[in-house]
Short mmCIF file of C-alpha atoms in Angstrom, two decimals:
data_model
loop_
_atom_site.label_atom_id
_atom_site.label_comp_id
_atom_site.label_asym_id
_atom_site.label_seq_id
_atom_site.Cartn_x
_atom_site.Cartn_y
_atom_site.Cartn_z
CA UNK A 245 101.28 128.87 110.92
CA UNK A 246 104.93 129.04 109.72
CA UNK A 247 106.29 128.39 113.26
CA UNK A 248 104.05 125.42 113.01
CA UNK A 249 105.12 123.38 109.84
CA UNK A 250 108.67 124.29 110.74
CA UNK A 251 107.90 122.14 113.98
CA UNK A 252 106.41 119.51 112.04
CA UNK A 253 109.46 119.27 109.45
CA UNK A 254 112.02 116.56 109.65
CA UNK A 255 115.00 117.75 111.44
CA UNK A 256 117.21 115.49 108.23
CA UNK A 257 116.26 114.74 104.90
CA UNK A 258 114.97 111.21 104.39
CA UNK A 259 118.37 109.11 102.85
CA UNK A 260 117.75 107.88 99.52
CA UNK A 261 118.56 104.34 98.23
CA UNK A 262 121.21 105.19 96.03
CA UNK A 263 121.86 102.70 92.52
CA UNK A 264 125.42 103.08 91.32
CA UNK A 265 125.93 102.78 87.84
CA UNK A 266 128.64 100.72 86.30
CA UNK A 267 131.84 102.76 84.76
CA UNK A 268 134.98 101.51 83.04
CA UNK A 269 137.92 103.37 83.13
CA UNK A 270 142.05 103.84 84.89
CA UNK A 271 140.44 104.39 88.53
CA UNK A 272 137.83 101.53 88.09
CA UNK A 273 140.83 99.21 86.82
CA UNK A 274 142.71 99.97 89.88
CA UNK A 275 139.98 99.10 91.80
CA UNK A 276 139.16 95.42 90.58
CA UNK A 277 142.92 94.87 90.99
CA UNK A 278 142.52 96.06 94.65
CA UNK A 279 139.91 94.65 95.01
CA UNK A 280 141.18 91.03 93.60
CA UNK A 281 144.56 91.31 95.62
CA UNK A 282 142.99 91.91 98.99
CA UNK A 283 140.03 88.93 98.54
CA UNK A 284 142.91 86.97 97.60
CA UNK A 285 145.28 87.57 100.02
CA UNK A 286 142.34 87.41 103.32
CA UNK A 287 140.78 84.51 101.49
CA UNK A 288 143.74 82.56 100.55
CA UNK A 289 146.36 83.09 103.14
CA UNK A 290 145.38 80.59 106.01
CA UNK A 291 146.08 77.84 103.34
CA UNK A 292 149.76 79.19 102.67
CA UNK A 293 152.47 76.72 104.59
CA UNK A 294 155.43 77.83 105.96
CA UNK A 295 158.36 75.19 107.50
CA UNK A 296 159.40 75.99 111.09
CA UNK A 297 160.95 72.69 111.79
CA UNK A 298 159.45 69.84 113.84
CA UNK A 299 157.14 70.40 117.22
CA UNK A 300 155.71 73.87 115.70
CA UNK A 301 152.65 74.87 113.36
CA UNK A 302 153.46 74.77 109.43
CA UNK A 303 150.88 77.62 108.93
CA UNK A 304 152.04 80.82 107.60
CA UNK A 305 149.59 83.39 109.25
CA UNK A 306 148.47 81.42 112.58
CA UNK A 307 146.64 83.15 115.82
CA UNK A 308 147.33 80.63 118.13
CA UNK A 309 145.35 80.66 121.01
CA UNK A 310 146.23 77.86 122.79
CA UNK A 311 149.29 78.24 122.66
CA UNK A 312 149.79 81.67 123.23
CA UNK A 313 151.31 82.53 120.22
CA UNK A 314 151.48 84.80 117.11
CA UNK A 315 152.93 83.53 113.49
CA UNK A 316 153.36 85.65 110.86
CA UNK A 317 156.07 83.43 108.42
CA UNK A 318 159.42 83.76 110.01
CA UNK A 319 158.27 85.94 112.94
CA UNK A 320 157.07 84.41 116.42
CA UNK A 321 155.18 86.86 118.71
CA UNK A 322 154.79 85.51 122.52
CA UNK A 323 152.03 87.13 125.23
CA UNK A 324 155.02 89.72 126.61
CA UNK A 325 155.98 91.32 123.08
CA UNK A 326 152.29 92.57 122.55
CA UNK A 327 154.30 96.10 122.08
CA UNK A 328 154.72 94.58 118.40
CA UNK A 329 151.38 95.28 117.80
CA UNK A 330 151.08 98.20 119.31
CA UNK A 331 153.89 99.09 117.42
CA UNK A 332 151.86 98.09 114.18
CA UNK A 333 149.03 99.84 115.14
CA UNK A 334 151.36 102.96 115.62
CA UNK A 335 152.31 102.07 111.98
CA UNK A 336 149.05 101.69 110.62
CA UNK A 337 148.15 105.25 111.86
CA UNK A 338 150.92 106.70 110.60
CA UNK A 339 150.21 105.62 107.37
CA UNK A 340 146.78 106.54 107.19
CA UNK A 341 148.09 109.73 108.24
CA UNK A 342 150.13 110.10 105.55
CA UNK A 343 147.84 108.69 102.59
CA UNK A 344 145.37 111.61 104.16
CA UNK A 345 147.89 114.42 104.02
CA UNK A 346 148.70 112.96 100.35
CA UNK A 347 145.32 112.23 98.90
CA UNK A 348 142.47 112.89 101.71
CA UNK A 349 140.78 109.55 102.16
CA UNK A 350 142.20 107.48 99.48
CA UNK A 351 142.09 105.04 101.80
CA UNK A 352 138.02 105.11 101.83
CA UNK A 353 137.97 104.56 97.84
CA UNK A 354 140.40 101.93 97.52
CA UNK A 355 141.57 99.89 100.69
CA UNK A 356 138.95 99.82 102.94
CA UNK A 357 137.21 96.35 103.65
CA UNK A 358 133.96 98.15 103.76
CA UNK A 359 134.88 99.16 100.09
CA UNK A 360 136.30 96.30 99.06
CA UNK A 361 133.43 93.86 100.07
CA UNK A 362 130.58 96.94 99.15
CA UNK A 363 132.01 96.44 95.26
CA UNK A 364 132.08 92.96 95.29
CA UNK A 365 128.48 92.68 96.53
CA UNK A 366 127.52 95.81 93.96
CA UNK A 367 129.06 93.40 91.52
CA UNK A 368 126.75 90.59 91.99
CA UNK A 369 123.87 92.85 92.88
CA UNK A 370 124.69 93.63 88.67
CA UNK A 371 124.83 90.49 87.88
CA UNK A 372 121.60 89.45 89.14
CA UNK A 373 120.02 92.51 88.56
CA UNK A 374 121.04 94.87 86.00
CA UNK A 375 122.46 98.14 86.03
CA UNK A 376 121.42 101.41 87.42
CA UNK A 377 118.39 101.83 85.26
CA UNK A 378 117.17 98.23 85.22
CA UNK A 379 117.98 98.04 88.97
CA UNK A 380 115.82 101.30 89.51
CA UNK A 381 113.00 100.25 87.32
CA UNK A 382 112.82 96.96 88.90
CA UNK A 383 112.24 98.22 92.33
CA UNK A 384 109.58 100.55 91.63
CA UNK A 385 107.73 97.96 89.56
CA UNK A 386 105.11 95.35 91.20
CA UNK A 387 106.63 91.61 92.45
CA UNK A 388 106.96 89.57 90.12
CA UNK A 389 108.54 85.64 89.42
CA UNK A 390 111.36 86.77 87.62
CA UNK A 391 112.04 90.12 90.12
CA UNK A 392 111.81 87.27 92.74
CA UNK A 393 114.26 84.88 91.41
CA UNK A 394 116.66 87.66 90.55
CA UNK A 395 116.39 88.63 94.85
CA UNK A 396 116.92 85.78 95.85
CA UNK A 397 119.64 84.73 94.06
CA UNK A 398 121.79 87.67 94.56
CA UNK A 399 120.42 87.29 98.54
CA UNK A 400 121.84 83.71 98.26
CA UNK A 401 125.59 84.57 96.61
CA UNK A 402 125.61 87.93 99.44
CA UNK A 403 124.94 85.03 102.41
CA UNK A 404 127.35 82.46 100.74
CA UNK A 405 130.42 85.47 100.20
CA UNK A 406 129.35 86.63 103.92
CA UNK A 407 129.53 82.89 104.89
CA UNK A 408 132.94 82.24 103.81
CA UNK A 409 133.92 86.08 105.05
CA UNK A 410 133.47 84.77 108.27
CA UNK A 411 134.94 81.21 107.84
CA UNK A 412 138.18 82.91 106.84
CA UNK A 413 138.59 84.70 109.33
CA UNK A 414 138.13 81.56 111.68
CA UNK A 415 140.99 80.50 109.67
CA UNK A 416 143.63 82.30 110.88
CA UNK A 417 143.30 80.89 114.98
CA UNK A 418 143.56 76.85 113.73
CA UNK A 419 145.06 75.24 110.95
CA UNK A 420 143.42 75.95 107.76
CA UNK A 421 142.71 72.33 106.35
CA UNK A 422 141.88 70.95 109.91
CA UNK A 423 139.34 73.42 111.12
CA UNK A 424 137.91 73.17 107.35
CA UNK A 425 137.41 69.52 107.52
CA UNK A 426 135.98 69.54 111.04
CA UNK A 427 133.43 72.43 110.19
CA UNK A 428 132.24 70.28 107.26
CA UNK A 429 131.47 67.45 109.40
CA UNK A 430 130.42 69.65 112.24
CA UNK A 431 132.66 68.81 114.53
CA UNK A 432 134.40 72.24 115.19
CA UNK A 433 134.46 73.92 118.21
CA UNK A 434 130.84 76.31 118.80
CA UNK A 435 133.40 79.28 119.32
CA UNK A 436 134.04 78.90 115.07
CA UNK A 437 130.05 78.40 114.37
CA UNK A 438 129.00 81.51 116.74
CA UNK A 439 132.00 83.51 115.26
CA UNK A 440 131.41 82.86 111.54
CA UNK A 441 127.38 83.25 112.49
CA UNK A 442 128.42 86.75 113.74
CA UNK A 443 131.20 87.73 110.63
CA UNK A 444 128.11 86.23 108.43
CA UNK A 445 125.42 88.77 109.55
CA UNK A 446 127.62 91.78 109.79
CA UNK A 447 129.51 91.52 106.24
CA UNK A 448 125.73 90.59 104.89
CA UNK A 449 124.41 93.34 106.37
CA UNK A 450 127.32 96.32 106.28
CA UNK A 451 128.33 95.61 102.50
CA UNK A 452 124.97 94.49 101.20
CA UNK A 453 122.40 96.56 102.88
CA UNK A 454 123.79 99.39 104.61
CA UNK A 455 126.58 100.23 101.86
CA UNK A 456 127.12 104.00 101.97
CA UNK A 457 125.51 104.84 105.30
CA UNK A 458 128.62 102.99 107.20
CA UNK A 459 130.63 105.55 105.66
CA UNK A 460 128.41 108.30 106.14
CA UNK A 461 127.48 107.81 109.73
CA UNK A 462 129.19 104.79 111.34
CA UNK A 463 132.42 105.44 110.64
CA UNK A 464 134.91 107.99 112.25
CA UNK A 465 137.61 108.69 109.67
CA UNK A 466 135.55 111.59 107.92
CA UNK A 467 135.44 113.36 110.85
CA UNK A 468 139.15 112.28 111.92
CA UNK A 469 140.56 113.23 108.34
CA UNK A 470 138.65 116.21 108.17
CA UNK A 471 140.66 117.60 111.12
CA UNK A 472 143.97 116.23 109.45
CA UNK A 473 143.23 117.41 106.08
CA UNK A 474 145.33 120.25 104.61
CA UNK A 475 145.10 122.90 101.47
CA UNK A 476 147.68 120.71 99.42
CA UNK A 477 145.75 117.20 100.13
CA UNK A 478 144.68 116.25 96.75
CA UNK A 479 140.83 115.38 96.20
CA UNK A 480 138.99 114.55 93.74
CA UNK A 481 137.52 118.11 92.64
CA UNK A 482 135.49 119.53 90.00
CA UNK A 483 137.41 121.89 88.05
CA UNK A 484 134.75 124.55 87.77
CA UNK A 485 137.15 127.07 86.09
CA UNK A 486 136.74 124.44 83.25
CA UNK A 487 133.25 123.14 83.57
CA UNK A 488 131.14 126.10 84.61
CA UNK A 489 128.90 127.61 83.10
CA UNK A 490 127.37 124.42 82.64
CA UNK A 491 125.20 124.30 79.53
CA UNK A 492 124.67 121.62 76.93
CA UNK A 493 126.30 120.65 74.12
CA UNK A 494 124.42 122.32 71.06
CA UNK A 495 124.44 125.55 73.49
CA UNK A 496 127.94 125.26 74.44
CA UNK A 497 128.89 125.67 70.90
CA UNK A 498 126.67 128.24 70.16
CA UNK A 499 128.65 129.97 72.70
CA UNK A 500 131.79 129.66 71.90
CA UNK A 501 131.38 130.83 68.35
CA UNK A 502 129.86 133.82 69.68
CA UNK A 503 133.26 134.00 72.03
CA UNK A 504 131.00 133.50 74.80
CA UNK A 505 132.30 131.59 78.05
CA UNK A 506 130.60 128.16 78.27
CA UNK A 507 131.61 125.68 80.57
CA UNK A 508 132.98 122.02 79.64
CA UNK A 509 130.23 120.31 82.05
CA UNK A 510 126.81 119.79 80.41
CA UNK A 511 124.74 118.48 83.03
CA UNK A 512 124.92 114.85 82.20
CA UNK A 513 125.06 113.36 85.88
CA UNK A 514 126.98 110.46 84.93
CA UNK A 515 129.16 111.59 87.95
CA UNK A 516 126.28 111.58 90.52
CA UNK A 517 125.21 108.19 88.74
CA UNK A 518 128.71 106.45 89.59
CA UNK A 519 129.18 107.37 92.66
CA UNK A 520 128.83 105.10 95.46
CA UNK A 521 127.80 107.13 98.35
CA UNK A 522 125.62 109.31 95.70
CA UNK A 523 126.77 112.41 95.52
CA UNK A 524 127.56 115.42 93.52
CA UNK A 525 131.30 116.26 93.19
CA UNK A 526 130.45 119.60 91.66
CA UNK A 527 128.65 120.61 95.33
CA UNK A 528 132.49 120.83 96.25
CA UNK A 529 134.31 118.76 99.00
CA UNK A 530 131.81 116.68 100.72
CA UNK A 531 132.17 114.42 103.84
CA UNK A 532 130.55 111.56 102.18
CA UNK A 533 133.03 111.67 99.52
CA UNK A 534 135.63 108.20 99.61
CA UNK A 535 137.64 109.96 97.28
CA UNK A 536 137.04 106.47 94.99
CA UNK A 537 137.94 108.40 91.34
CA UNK A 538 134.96 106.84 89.71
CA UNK A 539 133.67 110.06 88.79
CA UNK A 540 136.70 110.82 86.89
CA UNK A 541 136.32 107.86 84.72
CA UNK A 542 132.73 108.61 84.26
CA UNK A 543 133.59 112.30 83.34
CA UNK A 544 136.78 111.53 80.84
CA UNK A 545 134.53 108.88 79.30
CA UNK A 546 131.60 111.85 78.27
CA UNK A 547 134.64 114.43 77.73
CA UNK A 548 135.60 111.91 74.77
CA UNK A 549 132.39 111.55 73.82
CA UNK A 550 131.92 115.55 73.05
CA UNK A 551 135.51 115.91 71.81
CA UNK A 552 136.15 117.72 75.15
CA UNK A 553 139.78 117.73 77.15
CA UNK A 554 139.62 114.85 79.94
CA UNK A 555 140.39 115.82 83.17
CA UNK A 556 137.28 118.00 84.50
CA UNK A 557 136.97 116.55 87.42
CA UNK A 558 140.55 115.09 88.75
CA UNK A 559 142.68 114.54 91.52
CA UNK A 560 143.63 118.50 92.41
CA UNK A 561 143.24 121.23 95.12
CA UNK A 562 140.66 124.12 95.52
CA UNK A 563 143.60 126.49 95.75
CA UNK A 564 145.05 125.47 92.44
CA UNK A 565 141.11 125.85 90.83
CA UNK A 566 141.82 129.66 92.22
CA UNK A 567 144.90 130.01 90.96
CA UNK A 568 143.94 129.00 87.16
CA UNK A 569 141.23 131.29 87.74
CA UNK A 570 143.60 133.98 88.27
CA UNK A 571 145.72 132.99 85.48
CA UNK A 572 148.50 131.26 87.95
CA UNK A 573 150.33 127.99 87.47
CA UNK A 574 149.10 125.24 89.24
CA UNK A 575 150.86 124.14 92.35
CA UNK A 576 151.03 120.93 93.63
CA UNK A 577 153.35 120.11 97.16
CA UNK A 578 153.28 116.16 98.01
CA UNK A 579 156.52 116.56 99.33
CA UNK A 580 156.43 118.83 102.20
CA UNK A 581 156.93 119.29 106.42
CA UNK A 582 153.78 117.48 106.99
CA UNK A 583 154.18 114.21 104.92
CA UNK A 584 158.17 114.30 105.80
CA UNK A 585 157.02 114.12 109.19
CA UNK A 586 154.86 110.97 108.68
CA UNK A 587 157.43 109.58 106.39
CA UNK A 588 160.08 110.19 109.24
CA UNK A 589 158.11 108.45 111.40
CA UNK A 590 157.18 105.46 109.87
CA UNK A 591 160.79 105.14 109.36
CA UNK A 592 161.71 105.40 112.92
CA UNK A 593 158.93 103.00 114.34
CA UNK A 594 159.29 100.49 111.31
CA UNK A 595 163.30 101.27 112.12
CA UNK A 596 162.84 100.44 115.90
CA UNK A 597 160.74 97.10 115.27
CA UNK A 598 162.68 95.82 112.91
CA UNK A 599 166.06 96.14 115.13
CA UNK A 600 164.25 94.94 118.38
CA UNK A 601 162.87 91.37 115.88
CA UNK A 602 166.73 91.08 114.33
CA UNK A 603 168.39 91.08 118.11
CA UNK A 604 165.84 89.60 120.16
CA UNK A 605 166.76 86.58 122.63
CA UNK A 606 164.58 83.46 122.92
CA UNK A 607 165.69 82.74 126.16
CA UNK A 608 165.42 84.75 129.14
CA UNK A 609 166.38 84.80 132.62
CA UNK A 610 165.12 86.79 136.35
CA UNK A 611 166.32 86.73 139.30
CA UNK A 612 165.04 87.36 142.91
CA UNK A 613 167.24 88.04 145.85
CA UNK A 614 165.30 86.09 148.76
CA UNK A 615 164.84 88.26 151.86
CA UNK A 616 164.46 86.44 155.03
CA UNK A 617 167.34 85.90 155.80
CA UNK A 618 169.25 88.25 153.21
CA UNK A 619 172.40 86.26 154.03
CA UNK A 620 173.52 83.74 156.47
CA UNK A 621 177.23 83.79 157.67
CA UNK A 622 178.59 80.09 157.56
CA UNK A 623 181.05 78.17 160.14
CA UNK A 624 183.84 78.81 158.19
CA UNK A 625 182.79 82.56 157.72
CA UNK A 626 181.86 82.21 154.05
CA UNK A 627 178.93 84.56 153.78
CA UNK A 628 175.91 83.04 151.26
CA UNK A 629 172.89 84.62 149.76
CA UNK A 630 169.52 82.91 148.31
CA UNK A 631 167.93 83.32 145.18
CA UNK A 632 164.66 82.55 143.04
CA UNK A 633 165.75 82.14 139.23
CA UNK A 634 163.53 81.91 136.65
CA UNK A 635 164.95 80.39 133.06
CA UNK A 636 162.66 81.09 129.96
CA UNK A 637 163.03 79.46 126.86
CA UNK A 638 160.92 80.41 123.82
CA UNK A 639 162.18 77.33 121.09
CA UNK A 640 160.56 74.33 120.48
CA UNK A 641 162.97 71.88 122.38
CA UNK A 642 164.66 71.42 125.68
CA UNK A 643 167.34 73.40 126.17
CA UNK A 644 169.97 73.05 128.72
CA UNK A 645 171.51 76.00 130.60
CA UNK A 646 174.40 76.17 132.55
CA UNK A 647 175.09 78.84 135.10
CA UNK A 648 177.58 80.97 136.44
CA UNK A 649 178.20 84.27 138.60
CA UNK A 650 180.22 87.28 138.31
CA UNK A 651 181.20 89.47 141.51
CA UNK A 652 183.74 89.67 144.25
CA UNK A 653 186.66 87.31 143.74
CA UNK A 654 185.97 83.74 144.56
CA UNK A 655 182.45 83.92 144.04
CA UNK A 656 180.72 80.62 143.25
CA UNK A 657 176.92 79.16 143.08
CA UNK A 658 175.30 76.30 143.88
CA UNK A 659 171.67 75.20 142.56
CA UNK A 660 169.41 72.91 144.05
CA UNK A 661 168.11 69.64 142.38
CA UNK A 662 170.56 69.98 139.41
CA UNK A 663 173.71 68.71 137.18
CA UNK A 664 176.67 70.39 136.95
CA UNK A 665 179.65 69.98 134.05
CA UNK A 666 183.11 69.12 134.61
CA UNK A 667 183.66 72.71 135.85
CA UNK A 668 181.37 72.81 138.42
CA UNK A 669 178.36 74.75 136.79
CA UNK A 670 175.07 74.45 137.13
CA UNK A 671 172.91 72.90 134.57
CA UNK A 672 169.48 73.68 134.26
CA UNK A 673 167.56 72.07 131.35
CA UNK A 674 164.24 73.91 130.41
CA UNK A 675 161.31 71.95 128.81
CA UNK A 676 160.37 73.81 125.61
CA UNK A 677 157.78 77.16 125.34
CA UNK A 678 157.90 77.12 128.93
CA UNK A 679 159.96 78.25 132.25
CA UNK A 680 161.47 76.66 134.94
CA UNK A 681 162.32 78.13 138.60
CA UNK A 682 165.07 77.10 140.57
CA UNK A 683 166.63 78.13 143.85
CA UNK A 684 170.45 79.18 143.79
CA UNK A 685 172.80 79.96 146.68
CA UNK A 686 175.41 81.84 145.81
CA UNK A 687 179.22 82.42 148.19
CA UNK A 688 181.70 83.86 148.92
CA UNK A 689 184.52 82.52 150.68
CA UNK A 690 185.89 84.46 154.07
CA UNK A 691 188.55 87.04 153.75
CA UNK A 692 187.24 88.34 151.18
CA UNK A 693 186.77 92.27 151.90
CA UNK A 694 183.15 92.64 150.62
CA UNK A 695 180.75 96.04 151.01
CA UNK A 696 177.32 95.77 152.45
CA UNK A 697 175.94 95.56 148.81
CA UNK A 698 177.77 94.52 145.82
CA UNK A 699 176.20 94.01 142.40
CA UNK A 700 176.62 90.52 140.92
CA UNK A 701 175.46 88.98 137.42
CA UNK A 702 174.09 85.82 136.68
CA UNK A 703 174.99 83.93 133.15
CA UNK A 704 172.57 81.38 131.64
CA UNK A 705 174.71 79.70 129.02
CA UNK A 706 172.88 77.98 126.11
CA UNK A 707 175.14 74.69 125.70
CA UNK A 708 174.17 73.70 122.58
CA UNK A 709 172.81 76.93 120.69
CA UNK A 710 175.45 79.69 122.85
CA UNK A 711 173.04 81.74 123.37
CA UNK A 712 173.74 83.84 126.35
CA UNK A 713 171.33 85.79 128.27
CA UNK A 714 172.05 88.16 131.91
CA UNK A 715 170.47 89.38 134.90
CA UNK A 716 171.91 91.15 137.41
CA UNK A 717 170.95 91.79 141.62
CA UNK A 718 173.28 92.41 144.45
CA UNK A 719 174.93 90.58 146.88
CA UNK A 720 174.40 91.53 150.91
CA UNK A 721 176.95 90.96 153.71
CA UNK A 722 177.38 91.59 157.22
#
């Protein structure tokens, strides 16, 4: 009969809608003003201008498509420097890396969009609704007009936030004011409609209905950070060298006049009731835990209340909870070989991007050595070799090059279909954000003793901007 209702029993525990309570407080401040800087940077930014002269986009943050571009203010990304954001992606993990090894997953309770969006939607689920009491009471009682209205209102404001969620984002690949215009008299492309329709639903449905269960199950960094985590990570933690044993108030002071241990705690949940993914602190380190210090703002806020120290449940470390317990000092190690490490190489990547955007070119030049025939002897035993050359030029405007060669003395090269200046170079113009391929012959005059192969080194000459950009090949002779 046992074996039997153990088959029958649900291998999980049914989740439980969970109904966080408002809290005031430092961490909660921190949190609006979070929360406020990062709606107001996603939201806000496609609008910001930025001057980059005439023929190019005044759009501070632009995706551009069509054009194969990146801009991000002063910076220009093209197709071929996509190891910028891999480099920024290196970056990003580093720093995630290093905000775990610091505080475990601060990251969860303050900066992550899922949080971000989850508090602005608990905000206007308040609103509407109530708090955690009236919220709760509400949902257990029968329909009614005014529990109706109250849905579908908040409903309404979710869909309109998730609405322009998505129309932001759209934003960022088209210029701001344009694309707005042209969605309001539906005349956009169906690419922004099906791509705001899809940012719509899934900001609707991950920060207004599913909530805590993305962090829970959907998302990876728990189990990532778990693995990265160390002993002198600070967490939030529940002191229970302070608060246990838990008893209440009238009892606790009983106790103590009787020189009886009793615990700060008293059982008043208010840290269960604030948290977001609904959990108890005092169970110890949890998973589902964003590390959000809500519950510390709910505990100092009862601590005052019962003339208590603040502080009972705080950012700290289960080894420092043993060492008060032993009567040892507190240690606490932010600086140390692991978050050096991470510090050393943000550093270095941040170091290495930053050089490679202060000395990059925008011009660029190839060259290929043609090989049938690799060289021709002429009538007046000059020996000549062909090659493909390919100019790039990243600015806005033509720009004309001229050309020249370096080897074995008397060396000279010709191009075909071009201008030359009064010494006798080449000039090859280049239409803007574009490249142009030309074939070169290059000489050298007889008598001259040359080896079977010889490097040589081509020179594309900026005339107007001197910018100066080199490729080399070699030269073959008889």
């Amino acid at each position: 009969m046992a074996l039997a209702e153990s088959e029958d029993a649900p291998l999980f525990a049914p989740s439980k809608k969970v109904y966080p309570q408002s809290v005031s407080g430092s961490f909660r401040r921190i949190k609006w003003v979070i929360l406020v800087l990062c709606l107001g940077i996603y939201y806000l930014l496609p609008f910001l201008r930025w001057d980059r002269g005439p023929n190019l986009p005044n759009q501070a943050v632009l995706a551009d498509i069509a054009n194969n571009r990146f801009y991000f203010f002063f910076i220009e990304i093209w197709p071929q420097e996509v190891y910028y954001f891999t480099g920024l992606l290196i970056l990003a993990a580093f720093f995630l890396f290093l905000m775990n090894a610091v505080a475990g997953r601060v990251w969860c309770g303050y900066l992550c969009p899922q949080t971000v969006w989850t508090d602005l939607f608990l905000a206007v689920e308040r609103a509407f609704e109530g708090d955690r009491r009236e919220r709760m009471k509400r949902d257990e009682g029968p329909w009614t007009a005014d529990k109706l209205a109250r849905k579908t209102g908040k409903h309404l404001v979710w869909l309109v936030i998730a609405w322009w969620t998505g129309g932001a984002w759209v934003l960022y690949f088209a210029d701001a004011p344009t694309l707005v215009r042209e969605l309001a008299t539906f005349t956009a492309p169906l690419s922004a409609y099906a791509w705001i329709g899809i940012l719509t639903f899934t900001t609707y449905a991950l920060a207004g209905i599913m909530r805590e269960q993305v962090c829970t199950f959907m998302c990876p960094w728990p189990r990532i950070q778990a693995a990265l985590t160390d002993d002198d990570a600070l967490n939030v933690t529940y002191r229970y060298d302070r608060g246990d044993p838990r008893v209440s108030v009238k009892q606790a002071t009983r106790l103590r006049a009787a020189n009886e241990p009793a615990g700060d705690c008293i059982d008043c949940f208010q840290c269960v009731a604030v948290c977001p993914t609904g959990i108890d602190i005092r169970d110890g380190s949890q998973m589902d835990c964003i590390q959000c210090g809500l519950c510390i703002d709910a505990c100092d806020t009862v601590m005052l209340k019962i003339s208590r120290p603040t502080g009972l449940i705080a950012y700290d470390t289960d080894d420092n909870v043993k060492r008060r317990i032993a009567g040892q000092k507190p240690v606490y190690r932010l600086i140390r070989a692991r978050t050096l490490i991470y510090t050393a190489l943000i550093g270095l990547v941040g170091g290495a991007m930053i050089y490679q955007l202060a000395t990059r070119s925008t011009a660029g030049i190839s060259v290929l050595h043609e090989r049938t025939p690799l060289f021709v002897t002429l009538s007046d035993g000059s020996t000549r070799n062909a090659y493909t050359i390919r100019l790039l030029n990243k600015r806005p405007d033509s720009r004309p090059f001229a050309l020249t060669v370096a080897g074995p003395p008397g060396i000279r090269v010709e191009t075909v279909g071009t201008q030359a200046t009064a010494d006798l170079r080449p000039i090859i113009t280049v239409e803007p954000d574009s490249s142009r391929e030309i074939r070169a012959l290059v000489t050298v005059p007889a008598g001259i003793p040359l080896d079977k192969s010889q490097t040589i080194t081509f020179t594309a000459s900026d005339l107007f901007a001197g910018e100066v950009v080199t490729a080399r090949d070699h030269f073959i002779a008889p």
